[in-house]
PDB file of C-alpha atoms in Angstrom:
ATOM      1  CA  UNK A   1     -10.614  15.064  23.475  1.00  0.00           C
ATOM      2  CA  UNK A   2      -7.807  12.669  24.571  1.00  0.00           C
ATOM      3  CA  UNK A   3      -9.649   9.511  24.795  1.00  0.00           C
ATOM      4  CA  UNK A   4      -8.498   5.465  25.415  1.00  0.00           C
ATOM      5  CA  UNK A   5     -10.605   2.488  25.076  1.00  0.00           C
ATOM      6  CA  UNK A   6      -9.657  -1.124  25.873  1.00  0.00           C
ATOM      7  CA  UNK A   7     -10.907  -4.511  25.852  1.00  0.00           C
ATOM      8  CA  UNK A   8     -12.403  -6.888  27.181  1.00  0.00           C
ATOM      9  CA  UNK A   9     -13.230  -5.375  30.282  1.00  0.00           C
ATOM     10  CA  UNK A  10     -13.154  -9.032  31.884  1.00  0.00           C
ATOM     11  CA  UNK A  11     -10.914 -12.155  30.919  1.00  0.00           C
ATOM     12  CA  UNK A  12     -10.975 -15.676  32.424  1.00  0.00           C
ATOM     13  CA  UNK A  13      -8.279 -18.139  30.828  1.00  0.00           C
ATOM     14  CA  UNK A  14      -7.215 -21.356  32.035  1.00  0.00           C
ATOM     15  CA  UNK A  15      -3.743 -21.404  33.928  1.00  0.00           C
ATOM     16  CA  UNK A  16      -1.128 -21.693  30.693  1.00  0.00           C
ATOM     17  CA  UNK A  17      -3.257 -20.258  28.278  1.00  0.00           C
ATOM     18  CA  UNK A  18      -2.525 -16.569  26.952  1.00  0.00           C
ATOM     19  CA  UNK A  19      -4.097 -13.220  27.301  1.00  0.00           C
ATOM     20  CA  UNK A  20      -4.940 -10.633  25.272  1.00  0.00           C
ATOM     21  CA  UNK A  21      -5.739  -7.076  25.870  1.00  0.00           C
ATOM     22  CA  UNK A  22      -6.257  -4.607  23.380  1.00  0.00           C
ATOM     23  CA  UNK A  23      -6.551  -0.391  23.693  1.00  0.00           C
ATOM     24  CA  UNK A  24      -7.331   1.767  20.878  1.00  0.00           C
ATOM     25  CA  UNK A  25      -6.119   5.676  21.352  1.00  0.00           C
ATOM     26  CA  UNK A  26      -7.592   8.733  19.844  1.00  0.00           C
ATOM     27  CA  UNK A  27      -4.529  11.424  20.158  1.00  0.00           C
ATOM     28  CA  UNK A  28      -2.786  10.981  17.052  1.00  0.00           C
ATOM     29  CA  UNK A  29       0.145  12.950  19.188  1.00  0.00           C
ATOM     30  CA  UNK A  30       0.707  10.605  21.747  1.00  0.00           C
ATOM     31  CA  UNK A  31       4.061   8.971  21.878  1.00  0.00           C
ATOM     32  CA  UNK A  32       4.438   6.494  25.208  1.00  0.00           C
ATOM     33  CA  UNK A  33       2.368   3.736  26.341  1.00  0.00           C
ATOM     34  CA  UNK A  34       2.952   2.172  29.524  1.00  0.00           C
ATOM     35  CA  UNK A  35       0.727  -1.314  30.783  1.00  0.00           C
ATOM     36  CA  UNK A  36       0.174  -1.001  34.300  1.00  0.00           C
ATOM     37  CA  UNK A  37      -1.378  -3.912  36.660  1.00  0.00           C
ATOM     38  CA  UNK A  38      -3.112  -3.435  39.484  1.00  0.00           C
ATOM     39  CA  UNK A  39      -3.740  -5.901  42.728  1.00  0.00           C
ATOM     40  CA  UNK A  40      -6.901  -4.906  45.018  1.00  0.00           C
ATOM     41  CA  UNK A  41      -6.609  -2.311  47.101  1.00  0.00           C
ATOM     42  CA  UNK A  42      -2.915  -1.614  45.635  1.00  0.00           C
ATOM     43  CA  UNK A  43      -0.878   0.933  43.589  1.00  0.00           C
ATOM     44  CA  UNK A  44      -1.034   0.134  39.909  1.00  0.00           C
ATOM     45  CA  UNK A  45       2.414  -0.959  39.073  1.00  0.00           C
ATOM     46  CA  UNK A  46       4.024  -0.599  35.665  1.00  0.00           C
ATOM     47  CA  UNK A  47       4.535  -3.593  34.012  1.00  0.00           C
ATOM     48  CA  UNK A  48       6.081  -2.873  30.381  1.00  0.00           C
ATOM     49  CA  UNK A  49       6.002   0.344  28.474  1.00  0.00           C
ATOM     50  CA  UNK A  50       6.300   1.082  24.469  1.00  0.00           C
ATOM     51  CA  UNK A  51       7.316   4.260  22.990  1.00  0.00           C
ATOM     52  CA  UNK A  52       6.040   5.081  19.523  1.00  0.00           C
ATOM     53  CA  UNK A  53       9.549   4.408  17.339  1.00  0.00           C
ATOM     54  CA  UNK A  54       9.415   0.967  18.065  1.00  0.00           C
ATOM     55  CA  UNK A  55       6.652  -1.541  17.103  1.00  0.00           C
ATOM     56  CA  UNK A  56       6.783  -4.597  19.339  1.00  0.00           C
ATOM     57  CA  UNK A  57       8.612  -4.955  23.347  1.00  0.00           C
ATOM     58  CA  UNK A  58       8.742  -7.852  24.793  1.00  0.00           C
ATOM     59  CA  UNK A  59       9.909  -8.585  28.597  1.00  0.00           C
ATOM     60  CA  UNK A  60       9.608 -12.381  29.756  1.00  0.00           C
ATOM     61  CA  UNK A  61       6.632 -13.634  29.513  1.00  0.00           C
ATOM     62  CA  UNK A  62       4.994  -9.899  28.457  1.00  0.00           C
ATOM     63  CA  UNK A  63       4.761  -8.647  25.460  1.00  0.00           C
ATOM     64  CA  UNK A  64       2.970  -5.558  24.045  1.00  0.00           C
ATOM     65  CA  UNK A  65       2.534  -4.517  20.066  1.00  0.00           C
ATOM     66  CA  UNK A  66       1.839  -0.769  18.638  1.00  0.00           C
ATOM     67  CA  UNK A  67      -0.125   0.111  15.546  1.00  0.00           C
ATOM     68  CA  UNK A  68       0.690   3.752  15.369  1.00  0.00           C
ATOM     69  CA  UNK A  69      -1.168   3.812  11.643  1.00  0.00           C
ATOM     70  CA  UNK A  70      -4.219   2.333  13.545  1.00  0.00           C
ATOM     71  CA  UNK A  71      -4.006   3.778  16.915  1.00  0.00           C
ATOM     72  CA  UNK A  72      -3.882   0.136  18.383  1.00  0.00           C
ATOM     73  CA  UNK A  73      -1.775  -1.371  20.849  1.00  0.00           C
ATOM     74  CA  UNK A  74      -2.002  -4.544  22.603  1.00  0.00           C
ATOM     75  CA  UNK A  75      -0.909  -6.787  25.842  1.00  0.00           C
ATOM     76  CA  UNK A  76       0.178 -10.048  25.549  1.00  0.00           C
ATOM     77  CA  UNK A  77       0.691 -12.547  28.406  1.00  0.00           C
ATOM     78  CA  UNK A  78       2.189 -15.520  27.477  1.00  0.00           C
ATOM     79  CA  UNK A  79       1.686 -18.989  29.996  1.00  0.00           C
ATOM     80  CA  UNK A  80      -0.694 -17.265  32.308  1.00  0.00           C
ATOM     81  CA  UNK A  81      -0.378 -18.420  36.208  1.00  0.00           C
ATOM     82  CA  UNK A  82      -2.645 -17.675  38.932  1.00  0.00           C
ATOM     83  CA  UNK A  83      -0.952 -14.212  40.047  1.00  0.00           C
ATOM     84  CA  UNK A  84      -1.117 -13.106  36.657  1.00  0.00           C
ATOM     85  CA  UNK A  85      -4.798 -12.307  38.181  1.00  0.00           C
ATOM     86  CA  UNK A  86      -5.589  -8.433  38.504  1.00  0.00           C
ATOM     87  CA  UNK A  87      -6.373  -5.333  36.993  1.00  0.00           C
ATOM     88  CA  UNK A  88      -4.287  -4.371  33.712  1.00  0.00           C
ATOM     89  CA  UNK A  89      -4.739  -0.472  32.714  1.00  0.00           C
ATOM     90  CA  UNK A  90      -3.613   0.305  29.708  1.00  0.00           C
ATOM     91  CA  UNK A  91      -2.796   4.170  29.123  1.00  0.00           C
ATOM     92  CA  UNK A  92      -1.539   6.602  26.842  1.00  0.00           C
ATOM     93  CA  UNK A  93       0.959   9.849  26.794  1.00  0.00           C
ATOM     94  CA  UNK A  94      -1.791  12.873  26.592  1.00  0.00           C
ATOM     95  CA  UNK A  95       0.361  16.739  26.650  1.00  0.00           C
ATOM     96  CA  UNK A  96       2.835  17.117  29.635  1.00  0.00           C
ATOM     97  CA  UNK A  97       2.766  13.518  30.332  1.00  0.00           C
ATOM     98  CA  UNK A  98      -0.301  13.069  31.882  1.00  0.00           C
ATOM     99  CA  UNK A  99      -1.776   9.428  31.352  1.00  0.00           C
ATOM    100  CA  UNK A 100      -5.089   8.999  29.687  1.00  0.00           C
ATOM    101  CA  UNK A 101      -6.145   5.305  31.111  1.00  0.00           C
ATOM    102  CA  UNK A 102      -8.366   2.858  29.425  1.00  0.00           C
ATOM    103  CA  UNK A 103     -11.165   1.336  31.601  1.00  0.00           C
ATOM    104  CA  UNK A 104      -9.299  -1.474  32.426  1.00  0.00           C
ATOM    105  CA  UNK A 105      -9.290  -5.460  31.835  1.00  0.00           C
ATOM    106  CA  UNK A 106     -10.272  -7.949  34.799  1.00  0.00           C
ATOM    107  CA  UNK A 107      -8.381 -11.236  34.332  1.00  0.00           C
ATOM    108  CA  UNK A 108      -8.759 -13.779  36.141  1.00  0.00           C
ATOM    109  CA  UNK A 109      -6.409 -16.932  35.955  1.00  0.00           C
ATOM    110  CA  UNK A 110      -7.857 -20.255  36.733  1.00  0.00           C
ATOM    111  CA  UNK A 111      -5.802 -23.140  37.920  1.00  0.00           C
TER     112      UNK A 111
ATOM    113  CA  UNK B   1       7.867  -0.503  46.671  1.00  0.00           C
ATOM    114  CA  UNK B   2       8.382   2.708  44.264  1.00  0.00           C
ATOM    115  CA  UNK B   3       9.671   4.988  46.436  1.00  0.00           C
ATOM    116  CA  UNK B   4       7.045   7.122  46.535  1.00  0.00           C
ATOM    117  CA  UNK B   5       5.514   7.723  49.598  1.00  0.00           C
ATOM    118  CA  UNK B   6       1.263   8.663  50.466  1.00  0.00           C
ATOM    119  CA  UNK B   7      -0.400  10.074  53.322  1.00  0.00           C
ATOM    120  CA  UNK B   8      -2.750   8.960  55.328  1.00  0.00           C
ATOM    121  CA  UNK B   9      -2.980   5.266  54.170  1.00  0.00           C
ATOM    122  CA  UNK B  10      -6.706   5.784  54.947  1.00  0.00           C
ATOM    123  CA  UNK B  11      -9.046   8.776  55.960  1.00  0.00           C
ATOM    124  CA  UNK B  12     -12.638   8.915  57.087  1.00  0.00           C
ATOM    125  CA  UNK B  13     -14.484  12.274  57.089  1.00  0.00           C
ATOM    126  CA  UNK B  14     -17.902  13.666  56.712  1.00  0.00           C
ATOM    127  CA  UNK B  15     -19.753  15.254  54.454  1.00  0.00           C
ATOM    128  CA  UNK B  16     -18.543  19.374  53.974  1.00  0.00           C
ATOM    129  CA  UNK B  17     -15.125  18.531  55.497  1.00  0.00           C
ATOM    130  CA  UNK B  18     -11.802  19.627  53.722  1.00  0.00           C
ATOM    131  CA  UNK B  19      -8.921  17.018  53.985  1.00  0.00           C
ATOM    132  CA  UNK B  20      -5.395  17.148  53.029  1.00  0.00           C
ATOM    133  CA  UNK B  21      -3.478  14.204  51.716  1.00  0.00           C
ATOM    134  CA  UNK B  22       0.491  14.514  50.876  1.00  0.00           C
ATOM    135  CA  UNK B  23       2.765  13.153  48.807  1.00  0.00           C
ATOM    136  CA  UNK B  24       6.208  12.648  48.536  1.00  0.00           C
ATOM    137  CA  UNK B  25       7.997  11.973  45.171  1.00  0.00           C
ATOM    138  CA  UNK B  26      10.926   9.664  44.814  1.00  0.00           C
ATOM    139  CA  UNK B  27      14.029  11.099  45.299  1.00  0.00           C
ATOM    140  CA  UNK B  28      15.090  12.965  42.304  1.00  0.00           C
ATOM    141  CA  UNK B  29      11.699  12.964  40.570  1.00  0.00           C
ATOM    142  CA  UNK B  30      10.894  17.020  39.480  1.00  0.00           C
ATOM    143  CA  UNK B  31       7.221  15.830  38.842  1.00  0.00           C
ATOM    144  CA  UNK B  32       3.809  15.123  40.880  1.00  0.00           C
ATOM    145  CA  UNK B  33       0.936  13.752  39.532  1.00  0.00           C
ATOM    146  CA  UNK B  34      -2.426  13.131  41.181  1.00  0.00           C
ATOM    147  CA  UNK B  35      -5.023  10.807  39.779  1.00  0.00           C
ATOM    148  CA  UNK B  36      -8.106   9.824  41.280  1.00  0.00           C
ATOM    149  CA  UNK B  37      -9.501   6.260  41.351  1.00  0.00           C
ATOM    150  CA  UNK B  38     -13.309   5.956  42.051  1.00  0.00           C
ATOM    151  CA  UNK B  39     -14.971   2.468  43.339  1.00  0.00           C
ATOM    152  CA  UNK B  40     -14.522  -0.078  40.606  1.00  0.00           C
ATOM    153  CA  UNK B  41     -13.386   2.669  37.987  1.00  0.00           C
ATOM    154  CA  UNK B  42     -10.688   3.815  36.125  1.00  0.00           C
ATOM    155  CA  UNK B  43      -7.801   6.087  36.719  1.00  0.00           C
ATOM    156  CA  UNK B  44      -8.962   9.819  36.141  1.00  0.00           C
ATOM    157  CA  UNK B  45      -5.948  12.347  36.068  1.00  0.00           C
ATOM    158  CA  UNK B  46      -6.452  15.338  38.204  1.00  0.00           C
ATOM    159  CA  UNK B  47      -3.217  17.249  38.103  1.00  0.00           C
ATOM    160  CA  UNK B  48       0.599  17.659  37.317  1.00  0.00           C
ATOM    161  CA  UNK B  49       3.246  19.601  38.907  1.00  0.00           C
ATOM    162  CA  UNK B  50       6.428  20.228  37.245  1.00  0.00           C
ATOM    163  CA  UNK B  51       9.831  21.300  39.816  1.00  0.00           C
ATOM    164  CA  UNK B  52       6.980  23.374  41.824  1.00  0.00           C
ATOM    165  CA  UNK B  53       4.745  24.584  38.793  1.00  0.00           C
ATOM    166  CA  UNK B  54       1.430  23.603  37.762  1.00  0.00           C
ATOM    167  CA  UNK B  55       1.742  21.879  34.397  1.00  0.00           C
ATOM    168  CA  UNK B  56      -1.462  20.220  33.152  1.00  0.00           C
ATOM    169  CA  UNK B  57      -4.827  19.883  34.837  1.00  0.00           C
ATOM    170  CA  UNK B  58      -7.484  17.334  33.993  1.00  0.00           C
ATOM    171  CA  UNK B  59     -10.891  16.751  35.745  1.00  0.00           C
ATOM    172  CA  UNK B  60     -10.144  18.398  38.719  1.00  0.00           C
ATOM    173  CA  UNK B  61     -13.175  19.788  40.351  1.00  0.00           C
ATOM    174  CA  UNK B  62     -13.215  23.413  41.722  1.00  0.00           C
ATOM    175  CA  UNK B  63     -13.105  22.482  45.278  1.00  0.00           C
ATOM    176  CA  UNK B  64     -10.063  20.271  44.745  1.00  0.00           C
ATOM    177  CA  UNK B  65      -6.786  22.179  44.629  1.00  0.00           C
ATOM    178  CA  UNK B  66      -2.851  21.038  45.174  1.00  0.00           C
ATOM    179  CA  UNK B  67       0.084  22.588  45.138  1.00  0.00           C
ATOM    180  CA  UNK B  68       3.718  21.357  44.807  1.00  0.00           C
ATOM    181  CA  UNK B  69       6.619  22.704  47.519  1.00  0.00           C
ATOM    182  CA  UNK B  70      10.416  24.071  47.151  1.00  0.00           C
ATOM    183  CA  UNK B  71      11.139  20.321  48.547  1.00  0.00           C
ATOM    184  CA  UNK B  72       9.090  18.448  45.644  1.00  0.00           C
ATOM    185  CA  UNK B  73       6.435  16.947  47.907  1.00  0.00           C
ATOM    186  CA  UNK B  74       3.159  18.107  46.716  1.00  0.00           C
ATOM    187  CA  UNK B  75      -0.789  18.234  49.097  1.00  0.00           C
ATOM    188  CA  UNK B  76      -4.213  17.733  47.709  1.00  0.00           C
ATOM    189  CA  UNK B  77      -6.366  19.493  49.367  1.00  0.00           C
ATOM    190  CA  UNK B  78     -10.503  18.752  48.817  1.00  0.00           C
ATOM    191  CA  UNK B  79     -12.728  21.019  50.620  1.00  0.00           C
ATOM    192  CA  UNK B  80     -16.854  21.001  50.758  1.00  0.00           C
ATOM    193  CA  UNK B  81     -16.376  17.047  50.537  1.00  0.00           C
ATOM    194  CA  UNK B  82     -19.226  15.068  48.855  1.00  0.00           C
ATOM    195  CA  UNK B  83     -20.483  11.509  48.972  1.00  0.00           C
ATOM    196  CA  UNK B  84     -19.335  11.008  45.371  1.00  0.00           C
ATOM    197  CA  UNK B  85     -15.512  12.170  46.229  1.00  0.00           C
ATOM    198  CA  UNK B  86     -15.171   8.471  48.013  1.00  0.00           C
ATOM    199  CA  UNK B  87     -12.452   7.170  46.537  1.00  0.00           C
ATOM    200  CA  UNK B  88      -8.418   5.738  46.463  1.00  0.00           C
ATOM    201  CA  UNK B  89      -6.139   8.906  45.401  1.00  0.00           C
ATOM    202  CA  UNK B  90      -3.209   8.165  43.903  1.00  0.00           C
ATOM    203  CA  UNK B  91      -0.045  10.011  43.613  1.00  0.00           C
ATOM    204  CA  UNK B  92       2.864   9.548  41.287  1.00  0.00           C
ATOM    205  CA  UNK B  93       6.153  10.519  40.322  1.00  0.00           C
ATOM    206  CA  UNK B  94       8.435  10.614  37.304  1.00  0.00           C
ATOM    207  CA  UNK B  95      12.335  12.298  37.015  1.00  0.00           C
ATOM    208  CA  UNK B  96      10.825  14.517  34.173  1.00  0.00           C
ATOM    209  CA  UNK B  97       7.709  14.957  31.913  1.00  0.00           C
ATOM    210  CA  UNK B  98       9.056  12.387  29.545  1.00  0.00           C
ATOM    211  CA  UNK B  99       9.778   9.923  31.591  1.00  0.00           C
ATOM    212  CA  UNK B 100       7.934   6.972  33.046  1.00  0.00           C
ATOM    213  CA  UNK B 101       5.156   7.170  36.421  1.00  0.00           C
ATOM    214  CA  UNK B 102       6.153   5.356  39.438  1.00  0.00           C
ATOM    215  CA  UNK B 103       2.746   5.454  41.749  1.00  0.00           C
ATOM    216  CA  UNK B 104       2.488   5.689  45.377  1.00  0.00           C
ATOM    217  CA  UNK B 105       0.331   3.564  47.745  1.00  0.00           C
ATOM    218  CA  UNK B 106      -2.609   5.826  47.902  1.00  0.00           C
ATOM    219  CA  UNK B 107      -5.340   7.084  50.159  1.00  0.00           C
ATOM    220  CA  UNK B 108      -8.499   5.716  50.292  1.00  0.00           C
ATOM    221  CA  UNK B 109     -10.878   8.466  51.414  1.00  0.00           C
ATOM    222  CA  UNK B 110     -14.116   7.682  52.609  1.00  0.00           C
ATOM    223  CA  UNK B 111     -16.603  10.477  53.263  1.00  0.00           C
ATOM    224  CA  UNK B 112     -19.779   9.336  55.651  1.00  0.00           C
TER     225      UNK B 112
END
């Protein structure tokens, strides 16, 4: 079945280092990847999104890579500051758009 | 704020009790989703609506059903409620079903 896996499932950096996150995705099929980051006890919001023709998007101080060969794509957060601290889902395009989320990643940015 | 719109905000009930939350898509948007988002968990897709149509299911437990109106806004309704169906449910929207999911605020249902 549709399946998404992502890690680390927690990630403590220093204020101006970088993050990481990285999902792996099993449906060969799917075409749209959207990052979304959620804030306790809030809506996840979408952060940046990546659709399969193009390889690498970057917005600011966001960036996010796909492998489509692999199945890999990643989050990258450049300069980290303390309200980069939340919840990042990553998530994939199963059939009729539904979104197949990965566990999610706790960061936690540390002045 | 996305512009779509959830409620209740919050909702206590008991065990065996059927609740309805709504949902109303941003303006424009054809498409409802529902996604379910236990304590300290992921998000688990329940179901997608399509301009009034059911288009995909997921997870979605027998006693859970929703529907989607002529005016777009779509109800969850969960009947014979359990311990285990605690949770935040989240609704979202998008203009089509290749477009990108704005979410709403939720509902955080607890059941006592």
């Amino acid at each position: 079945g549709e399946n998404v896996e992502q890690h680390p499932s927690t990630l403590s950096v220093q204020e101006g280092d970088s993050a990481v996150i990285k999902c792996t995705y099993s449906d060969s099929a799917s075409n749209y990847f959207p990052w979304y980051k959620q804030e306790l006890g809030k809506r996840p919001q979408l952060i940046i999104d990546i659709r399969s023709n193009v390889g690498e998007k970057k917005d600011q101080r966001i960036a996010v890579t796909l492998n489509k060969t692999a199945k890999h794509f990643s989050l990258h957060i450049t300069e980290t500051q303390p309200e980069d601290s939340a919840v990042y889902f990553c998530a994939a395009k199963g059939g009729y758009n539904k979104l197949i989320f990965g566990a999610g990643t706790r960061l936690a940015v540390h002045p | 704020d996305s512009g779509v719109t959830q409620t209740p905000k919050h909702l206590i009930t008991a065990t065996g009790q059927r609740v309805t939350l709504r949902c109303s898509p941003r303006s424009g948007d054809l498409s409802v989703y529902w996604y379910q988002q236990s304590l300290d968990q992921g998000l688990q897709f329940l179901i997608q609506y399509y301009n009034g149509e059911e288009r995909a299911k997921g997870n979605i437990l027998e006693r859970f059903s929703a529907q989607q109106f002529p005016d777009l806004h779509s109800e969850l309704n969960l009947s014979s409620l359990e311990l285990g169906d605690s949770a935040l449910y989240f609704c979202a929207s998008s203009v089509n079903v290749y477009n990108e999911q704005f979410f709403g605020p939720g509902t955080r249902l607890t059941v006592l």
